[in-house]
Coordinates of C-alpha atoms in Angstrom, one line a residue:
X1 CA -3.8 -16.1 -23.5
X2 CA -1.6 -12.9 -23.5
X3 CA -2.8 -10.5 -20.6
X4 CA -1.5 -7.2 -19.4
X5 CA -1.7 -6.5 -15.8
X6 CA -1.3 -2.5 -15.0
X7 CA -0.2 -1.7 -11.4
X8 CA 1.3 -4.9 -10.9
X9 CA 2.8 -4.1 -7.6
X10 CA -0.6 -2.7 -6.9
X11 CA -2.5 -4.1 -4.1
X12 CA -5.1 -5.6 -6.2
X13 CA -2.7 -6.6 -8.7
X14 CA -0.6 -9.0 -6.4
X15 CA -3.7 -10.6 -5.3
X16 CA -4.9 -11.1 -8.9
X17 CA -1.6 -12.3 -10.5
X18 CA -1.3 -15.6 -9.1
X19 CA -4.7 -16.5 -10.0
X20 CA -4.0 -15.5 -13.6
X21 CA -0.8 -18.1 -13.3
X22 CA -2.3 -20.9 -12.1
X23 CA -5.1 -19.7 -14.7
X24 CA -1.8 -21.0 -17.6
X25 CA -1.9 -17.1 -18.8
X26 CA 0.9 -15.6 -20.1
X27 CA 0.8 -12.2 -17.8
X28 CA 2.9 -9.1 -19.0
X29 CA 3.4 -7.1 -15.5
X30 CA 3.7 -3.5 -16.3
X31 CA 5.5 -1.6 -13.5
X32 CA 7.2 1.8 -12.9
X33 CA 10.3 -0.1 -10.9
X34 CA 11.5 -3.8 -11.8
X35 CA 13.5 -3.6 -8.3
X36 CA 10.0 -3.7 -6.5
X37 CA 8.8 -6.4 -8.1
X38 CA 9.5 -9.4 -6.3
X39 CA 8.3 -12.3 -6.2
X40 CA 10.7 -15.3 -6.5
X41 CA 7.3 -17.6 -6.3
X42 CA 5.5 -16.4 -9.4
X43 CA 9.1 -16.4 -11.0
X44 CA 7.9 -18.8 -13.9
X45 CA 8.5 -18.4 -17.2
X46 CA 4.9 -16.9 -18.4
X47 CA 5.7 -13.7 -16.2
X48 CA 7.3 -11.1 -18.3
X49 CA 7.9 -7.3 -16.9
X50 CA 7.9 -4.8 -18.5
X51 CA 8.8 -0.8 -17.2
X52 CA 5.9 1.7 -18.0
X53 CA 4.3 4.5 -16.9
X54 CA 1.3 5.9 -18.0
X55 CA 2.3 9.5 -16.9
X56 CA 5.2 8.9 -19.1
X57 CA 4.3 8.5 -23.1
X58 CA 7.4 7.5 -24.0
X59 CA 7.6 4.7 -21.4
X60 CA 4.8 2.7 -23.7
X61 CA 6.3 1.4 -26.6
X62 CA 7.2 -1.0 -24.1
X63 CA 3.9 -2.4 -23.8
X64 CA 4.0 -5.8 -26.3
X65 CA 0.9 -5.6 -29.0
X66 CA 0.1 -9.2 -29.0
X67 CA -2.0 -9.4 -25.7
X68 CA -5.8 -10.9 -25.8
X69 CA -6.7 -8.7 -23.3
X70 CA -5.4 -6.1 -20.3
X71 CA -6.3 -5.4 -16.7
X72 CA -6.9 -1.3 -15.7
X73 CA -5.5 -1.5 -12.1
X74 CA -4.0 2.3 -11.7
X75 CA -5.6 5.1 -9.2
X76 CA -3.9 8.2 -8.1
X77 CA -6.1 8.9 -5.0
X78 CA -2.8 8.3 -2.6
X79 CA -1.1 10.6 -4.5
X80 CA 0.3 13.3 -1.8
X81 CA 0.8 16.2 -4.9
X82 CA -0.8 17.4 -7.6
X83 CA -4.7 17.1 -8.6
X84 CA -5.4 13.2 -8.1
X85 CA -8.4 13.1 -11.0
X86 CA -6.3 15.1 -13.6
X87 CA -3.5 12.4 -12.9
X88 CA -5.6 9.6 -13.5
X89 CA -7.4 10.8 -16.6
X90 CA -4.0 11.3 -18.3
X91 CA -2.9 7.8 -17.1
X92 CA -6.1 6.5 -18.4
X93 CA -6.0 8.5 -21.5
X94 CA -2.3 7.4 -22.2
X95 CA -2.8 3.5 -21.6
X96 CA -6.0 3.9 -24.4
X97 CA -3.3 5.6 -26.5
X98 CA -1.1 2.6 -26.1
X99 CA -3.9 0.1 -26.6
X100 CA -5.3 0.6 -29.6
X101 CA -2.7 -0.9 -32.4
X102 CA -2.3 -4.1 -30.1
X103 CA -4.3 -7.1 -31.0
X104 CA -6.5 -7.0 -27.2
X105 CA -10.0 -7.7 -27.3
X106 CA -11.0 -6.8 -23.9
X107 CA -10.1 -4.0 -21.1
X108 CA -10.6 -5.3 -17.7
X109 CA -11.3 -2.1 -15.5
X110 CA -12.4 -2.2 -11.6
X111 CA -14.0 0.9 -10.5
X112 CA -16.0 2.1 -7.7
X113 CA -19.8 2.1 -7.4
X114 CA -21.5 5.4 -9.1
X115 CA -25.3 4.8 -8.5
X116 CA -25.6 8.5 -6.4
X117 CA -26.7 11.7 -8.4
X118 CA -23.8 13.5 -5.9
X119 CA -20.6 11.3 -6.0
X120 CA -17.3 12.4 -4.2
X121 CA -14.3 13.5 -6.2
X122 CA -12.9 10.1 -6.4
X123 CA -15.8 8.4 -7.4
X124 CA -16.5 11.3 -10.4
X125 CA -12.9 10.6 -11.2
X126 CA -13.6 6.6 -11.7
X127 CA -16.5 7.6 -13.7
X128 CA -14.1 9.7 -16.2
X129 CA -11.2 7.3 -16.4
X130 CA -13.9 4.3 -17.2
X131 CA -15.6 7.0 -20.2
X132 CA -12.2 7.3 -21.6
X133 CA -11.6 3.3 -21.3
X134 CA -14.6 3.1 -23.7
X135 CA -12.9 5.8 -25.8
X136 CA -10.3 3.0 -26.4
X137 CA -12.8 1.4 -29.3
X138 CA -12.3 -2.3 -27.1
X139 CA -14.7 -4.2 -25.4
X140 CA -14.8 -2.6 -22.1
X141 CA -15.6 -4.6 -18.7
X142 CA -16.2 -2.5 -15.8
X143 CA -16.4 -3.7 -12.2
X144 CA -17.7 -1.3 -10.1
X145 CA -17.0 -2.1 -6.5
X146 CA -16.9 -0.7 -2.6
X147 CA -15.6 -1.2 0.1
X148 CA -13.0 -4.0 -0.2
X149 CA -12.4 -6.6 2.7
X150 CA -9.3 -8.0 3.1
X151 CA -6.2 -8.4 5.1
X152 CA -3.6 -5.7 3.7
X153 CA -6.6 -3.4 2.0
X154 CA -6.8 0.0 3.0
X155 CA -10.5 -0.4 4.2
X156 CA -9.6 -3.4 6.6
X157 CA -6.4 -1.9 8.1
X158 CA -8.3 1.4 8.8
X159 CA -11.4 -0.3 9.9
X160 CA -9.4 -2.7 12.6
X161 CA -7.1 0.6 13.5
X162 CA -10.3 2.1 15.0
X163 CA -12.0 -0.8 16.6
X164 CA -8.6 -1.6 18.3
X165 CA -7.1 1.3 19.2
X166 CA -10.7 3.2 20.3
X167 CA -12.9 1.5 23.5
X168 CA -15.4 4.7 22.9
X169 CA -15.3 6.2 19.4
X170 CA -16.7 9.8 18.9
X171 CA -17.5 9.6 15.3
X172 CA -18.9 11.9 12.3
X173 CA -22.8 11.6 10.6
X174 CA -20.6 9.8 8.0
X175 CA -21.1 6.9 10.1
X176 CA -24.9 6.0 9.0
X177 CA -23.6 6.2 5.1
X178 CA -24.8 2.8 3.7
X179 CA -22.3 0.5 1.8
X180 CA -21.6 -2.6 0.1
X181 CA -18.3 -4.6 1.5
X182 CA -16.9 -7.1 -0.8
X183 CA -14.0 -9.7 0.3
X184 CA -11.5 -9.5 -1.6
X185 CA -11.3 -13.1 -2.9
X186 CA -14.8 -12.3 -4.4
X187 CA -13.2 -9.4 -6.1
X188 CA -10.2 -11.4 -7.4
X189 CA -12.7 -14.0 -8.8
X190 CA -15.0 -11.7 -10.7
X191 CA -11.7 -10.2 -12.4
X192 CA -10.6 -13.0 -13.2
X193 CA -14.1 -14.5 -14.0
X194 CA -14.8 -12.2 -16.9
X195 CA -11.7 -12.5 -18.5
X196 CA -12.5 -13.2 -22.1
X197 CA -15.7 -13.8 -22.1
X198 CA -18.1 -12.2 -24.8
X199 CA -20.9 -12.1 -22.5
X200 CA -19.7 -9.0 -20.3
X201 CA -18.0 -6.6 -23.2
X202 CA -19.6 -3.6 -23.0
X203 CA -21.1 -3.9 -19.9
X204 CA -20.9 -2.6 -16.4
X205 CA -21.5 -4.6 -13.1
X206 CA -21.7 -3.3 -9.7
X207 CA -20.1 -6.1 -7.5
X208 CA -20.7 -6.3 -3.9
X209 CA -21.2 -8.7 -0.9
X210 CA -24.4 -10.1 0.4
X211 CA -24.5 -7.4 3.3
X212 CA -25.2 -3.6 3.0
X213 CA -24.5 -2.3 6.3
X214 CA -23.7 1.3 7.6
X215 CA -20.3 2.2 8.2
X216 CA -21.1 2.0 12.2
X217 CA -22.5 -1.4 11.7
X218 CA -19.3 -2.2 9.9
X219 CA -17.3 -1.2 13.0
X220 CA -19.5 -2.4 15.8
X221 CA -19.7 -6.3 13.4
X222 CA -15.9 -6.0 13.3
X223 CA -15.4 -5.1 17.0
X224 CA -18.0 -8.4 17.1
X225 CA -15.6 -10.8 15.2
X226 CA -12.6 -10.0 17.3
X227 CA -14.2 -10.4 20.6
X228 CA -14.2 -6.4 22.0
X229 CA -17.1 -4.4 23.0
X230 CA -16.8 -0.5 21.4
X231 CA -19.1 2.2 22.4
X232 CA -20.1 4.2 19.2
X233 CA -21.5 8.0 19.4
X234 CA -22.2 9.9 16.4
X235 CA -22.2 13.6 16.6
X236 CA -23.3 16.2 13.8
X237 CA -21.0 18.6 14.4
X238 CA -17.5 17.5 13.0
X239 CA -16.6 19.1 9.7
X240 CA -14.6 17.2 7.0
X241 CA -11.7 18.7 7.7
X242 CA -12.0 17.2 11.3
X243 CA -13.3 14.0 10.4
X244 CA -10.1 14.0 8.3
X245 CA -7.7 14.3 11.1
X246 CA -9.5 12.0 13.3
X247 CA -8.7 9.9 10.9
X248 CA -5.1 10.6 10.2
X249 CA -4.5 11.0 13.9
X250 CA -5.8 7.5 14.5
X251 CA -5.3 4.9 11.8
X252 CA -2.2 4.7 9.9
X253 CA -3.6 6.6 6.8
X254 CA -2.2 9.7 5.1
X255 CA -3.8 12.8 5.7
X256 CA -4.8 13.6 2.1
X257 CA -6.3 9.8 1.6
X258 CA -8.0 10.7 4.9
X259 CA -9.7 13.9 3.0
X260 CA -10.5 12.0 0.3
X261 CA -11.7 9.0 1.9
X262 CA -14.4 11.3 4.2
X263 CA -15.3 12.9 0.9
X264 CA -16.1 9.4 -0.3
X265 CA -18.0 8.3 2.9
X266 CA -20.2 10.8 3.0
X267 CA -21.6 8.9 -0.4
X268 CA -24.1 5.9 -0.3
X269 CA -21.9 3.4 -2.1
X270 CA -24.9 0.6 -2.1
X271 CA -24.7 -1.7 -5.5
X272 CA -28.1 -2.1 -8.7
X273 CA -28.8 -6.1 -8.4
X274 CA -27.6 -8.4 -11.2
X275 CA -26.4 -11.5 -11.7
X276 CA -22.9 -11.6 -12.8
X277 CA -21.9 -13.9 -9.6
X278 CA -24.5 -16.6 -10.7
X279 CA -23.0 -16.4 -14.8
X280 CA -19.3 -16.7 -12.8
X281 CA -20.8 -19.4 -10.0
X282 CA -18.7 -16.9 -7.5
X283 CA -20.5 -17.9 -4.3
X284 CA -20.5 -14.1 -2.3
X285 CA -18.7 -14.1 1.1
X286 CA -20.3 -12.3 4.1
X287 CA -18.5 -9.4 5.8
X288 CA -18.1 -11.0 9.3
X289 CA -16.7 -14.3 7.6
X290 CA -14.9 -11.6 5.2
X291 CA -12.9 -9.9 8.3
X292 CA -12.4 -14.0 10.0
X293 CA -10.7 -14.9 6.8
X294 CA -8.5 -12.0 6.4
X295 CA -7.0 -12.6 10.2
X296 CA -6.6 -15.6 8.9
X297 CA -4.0 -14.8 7.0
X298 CA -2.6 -12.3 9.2
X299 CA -2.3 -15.0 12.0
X300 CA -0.6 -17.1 8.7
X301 CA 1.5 -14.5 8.5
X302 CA 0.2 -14.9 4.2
X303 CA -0.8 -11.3 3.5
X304 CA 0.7 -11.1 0.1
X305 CA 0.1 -6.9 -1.0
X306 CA -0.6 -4.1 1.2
X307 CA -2.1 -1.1 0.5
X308 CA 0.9 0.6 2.6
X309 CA 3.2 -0.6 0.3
X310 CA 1.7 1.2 -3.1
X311 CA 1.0 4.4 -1.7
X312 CA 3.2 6.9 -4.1
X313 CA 6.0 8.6 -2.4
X314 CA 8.9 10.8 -4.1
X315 CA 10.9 6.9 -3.8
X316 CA 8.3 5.2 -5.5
X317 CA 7.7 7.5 -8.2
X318 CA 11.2 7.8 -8.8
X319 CA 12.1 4.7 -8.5
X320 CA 14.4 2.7 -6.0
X321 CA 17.4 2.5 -8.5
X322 CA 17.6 6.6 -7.6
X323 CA 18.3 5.9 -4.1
X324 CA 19.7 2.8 -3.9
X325 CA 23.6 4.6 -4.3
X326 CA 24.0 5.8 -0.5
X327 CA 26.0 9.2 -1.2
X328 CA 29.1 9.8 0.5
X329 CA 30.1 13.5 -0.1
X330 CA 28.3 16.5 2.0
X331 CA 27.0 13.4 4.6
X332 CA 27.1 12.6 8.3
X333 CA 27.0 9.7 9.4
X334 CA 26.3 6.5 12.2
X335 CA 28.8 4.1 11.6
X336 CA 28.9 0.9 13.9
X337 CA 30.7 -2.7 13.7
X338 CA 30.7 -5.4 16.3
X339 CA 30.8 -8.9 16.1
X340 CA 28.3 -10.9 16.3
X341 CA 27.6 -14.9 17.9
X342 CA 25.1 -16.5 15.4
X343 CA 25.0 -15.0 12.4
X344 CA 21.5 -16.4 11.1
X345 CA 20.1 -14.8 14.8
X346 CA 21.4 -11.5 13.9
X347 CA 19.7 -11.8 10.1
X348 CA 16.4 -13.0 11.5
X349 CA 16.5 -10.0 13.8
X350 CA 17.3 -7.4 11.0
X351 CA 14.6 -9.1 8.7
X352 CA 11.9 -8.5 11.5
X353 CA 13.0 -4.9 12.7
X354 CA 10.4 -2.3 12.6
X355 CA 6.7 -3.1 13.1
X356 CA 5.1 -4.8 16.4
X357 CA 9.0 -6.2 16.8
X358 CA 9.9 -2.4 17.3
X359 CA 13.8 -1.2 16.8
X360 CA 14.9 -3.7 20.0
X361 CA 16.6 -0.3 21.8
X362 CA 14.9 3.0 23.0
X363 CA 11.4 2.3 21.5
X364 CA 10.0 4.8 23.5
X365 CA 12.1 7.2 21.4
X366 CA 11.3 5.5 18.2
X367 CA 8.0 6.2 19.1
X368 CA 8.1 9.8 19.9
X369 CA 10.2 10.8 16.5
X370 CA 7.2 9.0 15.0
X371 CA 4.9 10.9 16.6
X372 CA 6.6 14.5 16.1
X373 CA 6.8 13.1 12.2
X374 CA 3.0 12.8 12.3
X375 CA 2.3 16.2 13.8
X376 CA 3.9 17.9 11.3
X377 CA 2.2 15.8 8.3
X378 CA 4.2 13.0 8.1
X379 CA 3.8 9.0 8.1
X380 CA 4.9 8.6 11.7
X381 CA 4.9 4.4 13.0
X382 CA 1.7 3.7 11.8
X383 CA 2.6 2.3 8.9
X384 CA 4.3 -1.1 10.5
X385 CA 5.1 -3.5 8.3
X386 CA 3.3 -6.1 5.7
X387 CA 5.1 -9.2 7.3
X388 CA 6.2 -9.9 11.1
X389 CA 9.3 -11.7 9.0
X390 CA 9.4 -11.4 5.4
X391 CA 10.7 -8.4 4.0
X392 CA 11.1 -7.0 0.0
X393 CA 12.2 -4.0 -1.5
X394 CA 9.6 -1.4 -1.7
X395 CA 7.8 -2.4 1.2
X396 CA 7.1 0.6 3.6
X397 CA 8.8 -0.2 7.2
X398 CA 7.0 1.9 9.8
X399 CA 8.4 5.7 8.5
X400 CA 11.1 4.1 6.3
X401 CA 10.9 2.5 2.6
X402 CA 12.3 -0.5 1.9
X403 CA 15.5 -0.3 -1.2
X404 CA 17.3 -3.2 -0.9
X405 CA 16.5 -6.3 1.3
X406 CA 18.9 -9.4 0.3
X407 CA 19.2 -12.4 2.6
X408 CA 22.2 -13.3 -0.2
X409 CA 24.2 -10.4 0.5
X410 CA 23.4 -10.1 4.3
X411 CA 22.2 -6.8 3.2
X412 CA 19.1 -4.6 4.0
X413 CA 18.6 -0.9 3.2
X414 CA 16.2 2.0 4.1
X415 CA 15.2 5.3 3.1
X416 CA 13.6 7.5 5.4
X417 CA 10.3 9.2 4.5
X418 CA 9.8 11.3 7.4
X419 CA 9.6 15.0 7.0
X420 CA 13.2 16.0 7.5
X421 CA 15.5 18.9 6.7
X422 CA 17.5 16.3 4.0
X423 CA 18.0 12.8 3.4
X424 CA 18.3 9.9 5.3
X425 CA 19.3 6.0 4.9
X426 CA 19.9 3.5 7.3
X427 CA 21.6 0.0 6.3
X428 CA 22.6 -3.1 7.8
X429 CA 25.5 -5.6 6.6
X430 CA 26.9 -8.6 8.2
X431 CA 29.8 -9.8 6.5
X432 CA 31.1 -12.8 5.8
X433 CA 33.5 -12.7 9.1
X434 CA 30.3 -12.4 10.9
X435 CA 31.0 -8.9 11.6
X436 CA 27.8 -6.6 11.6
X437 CA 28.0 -3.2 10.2
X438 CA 25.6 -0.8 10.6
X439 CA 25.2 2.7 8.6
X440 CA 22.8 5.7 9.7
X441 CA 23.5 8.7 6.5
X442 CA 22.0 11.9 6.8
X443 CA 22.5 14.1 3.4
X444 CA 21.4 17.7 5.4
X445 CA 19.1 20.3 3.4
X446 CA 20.9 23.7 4.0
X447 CA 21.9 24.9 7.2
X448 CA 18.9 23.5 8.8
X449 CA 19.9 20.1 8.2
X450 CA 22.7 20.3 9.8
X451 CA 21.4 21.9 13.1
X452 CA 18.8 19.1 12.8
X453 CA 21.4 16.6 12.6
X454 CA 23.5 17.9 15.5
X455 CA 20.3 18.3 17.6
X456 CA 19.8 14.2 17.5
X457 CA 23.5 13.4 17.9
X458 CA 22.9 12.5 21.2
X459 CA 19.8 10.7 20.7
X460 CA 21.9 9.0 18.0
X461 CA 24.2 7.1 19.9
X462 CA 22.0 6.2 22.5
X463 CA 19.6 4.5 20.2
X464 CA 22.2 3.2 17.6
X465 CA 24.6 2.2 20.2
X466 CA 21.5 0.1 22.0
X467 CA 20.3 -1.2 18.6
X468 CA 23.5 -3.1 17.1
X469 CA 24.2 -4.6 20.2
X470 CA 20.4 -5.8 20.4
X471 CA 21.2 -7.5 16.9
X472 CA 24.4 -8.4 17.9
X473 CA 23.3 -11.2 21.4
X474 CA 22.7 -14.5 20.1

């Protein structure tokens, strides 16, 4: 069969994809930028990509109309501009558009669980992109799901951010909220479980784990499964807008996820019984074996998506291609060269900077610029990195985004997505005389810019300086 995956670089997406290979599907990836997609080990000939974007009409003649049946994937929740709901009602309202004279008999849509009388903005907005799936005049399938469990999912990574960074946690009434966790391998498995199948058109199922625990119990279970003892005390008195920088301050969110996720806490998220996991013969995975698993793969070092790595950002909205020229006029820049002993070293060094591996010179510096980044809204460190080793473009590396990483060419390159007066790139070569070159560009905003660029010069080459000869030692 013919299926179209939306949000393919998604974090969902890259989970479900393989599964739909192995599956013998032929899967039409739909994706804003080819550069970020890839994936040499799904590289098989019944992977086709194709550029869209459903906030773009004329992106979709793009979309092929001989699929059997296509795979909703695409929120806007992350989004750090513009009204998040209205965004994805005209995504969803443009992908129906592009739908309907293709020959697909089913829409494959995952949603979030809508069973309160006072849902949160995001889960009101779920509820209007799946009315205007039905709109589409296709069998819909909705999956209607919580919190996901998984490692590289946005619940997980915040969960495990507070458990391990807090002894004693001072938390908000949001804390008693009842939900539903789900691992994500059940999640993959009920997508892919109802592909095709008659049975669940026009029908919604709330999916969920066997455990409904409060958000506490979530944290205090976790804390459980990695061996810590935490100290929990609710209080009634923090606002939203607190609870929202507690967690920004703390986890390695963004501030307006943070808003939204409190928002969404603050709903019972709890799932109405039925029996679409005996039909599929999914067997449901607890949330303490849930969290075991997904270290698992951390400790594998196999966590395929991240939820870091899809957030939108000016870069991936615009696409890598539009930075991927460094500029050269109205710049400053860095500019290094030294030779270097072992040349694979130096390459295995640059493929694990950033992250718990740190910049190998002046961390404590690193870490302050992240922090000052944070305080004034930015990303800041938290972000890490996907991989301790393996490294692709679009990834997000700590406060930079990946745009070129080529073991081939000896070549990686970032783009910085600090707050800053300008633009910034750093980039790594080695060449073929096993010379490394290293490139810091700053393209200055105004005069501003350029007083900020002038102010780090002489943080610059201490921490440049430092770095290429950290690469450089064998």
């Amino acid at each position: 069969m013919k299926i179209l995956l939306t949000g393919a670089t998604g974090y969902i997406a890259q989970r479900l994809l393989p599964v739909l290979v192995q599956d013998g599907h032929d899967v039409v990836c739909c994706v804003r930028d080819k550069l970020r997609f890839q994936a040499p080990e799904l590289a098989f000939s019944n992977v086709q990509l194709v550029e869209v974007d459903f906030l773009k009409p004329e992106t979709l003649r793009n979309i092929p109309p001989d699929i059997d049946a296509a795979y909703y994937l695409i929120h806007s929740m992350a989004s750090p501009t513009g009204d998040f709901a209205q965004l994805e009602a005209t995504a969803a309202q443009n992908f129906v558009e592009a739908l309907r004279p293709t020959a697909a008999r089913q829409i494959i849509y995952l949603s979030g669980i809508v069973n309160q009388p006072q849902l949160s903005k995001h889960l009101r907005s779920r509820q209007q992109v799946e009315h205007i799936l039905t709109s589409a005049g296709i069998p819909l399938t909705t999956l209607r799901a919580g919190i996901i469990v998984g490692s590289g999912s946005a619940s997980f990574e915040i969960i495990r951010d507070l458990v391990e960074k807090l002894p004693v946690m001072v938390a908000p009434r949001w804390l008693h909220t009842r939900c539903q966790p789900i691992a994500i391998r059940n999640v993959v498995a009920f997508l892919a479980g109802v592909l095709l199948r008659p049975e669940t058109y026009q029908t919604s199922y709330d999916i969920g784990g066997p455990d409904v625990l409060s958000y506490k119990e979530m944290l205090l279970q976790f804390a459980q499964v990695r061996g810590l003892k935490r100290t929990i005390v609710v209080v009634p008195v923090m606002t939203p807008k607190l609870s929202s920088y507690w967690l920004y301050f703390v986890t390695a969110t963004s501030y307006p996820l943070a808003c939204h996720l409190v928002d969404s806490m603050k709903v019972e998220v709890v799932g109405s019984p039925n029996k679409l996991d005996s039909l599929l013969g999914i067997e449901l995975i607890p949330y303490k074996e849930a969290i075991s698993m997904a270290f698992d793969k951390i400790e594998q070092n196999e966590v395929i998506s991240s939820w870091k790595d899809a957030m939108a950002t000016p870069v991936l909205r615009k696409g890598l291609a539009q930075y991927i020229e460094v500029p050269v006029k109205g710049c400053f820049k860095d500019h290094r060269r030294i030779k270097v002993a072992d040349g694979e070293r130096t390459l295995d060094k640059i493929w694990s900077i950033g992250g718990q591996t740190g910049w190998y010179y002046g961390n404590w510096l690193w870490a302050l610029r992240g922090l000052m980044d944070q305080m004034v809204g930015g990303v800041g460190l938290r972000r890490g990195r996907r991989s301790p080793s393996r490294i692709k473009a679009g990834d997000a590396l700590d406060f930079w985004r990946v745009l070129l990483a080529s073991r081939s060419q000896k070549r990686l390159l970032l783009y910085a997505e600090m707050k800053l007066p300008g633009e910034a790139w750093l980039e790594f070569r080695l060449h073929p005389d096993n010379t490394l070159e290293q490139t810091a560009t700053f393209r200055p905003l105004g005069i501003w810019g350029r007083l900020y660029w002038y102010a780090v010069l002489p943080f610059h080459g201490y921490i440049f300086e430092g770095m290429i000869r950290q690469l450089a030692r064998s």
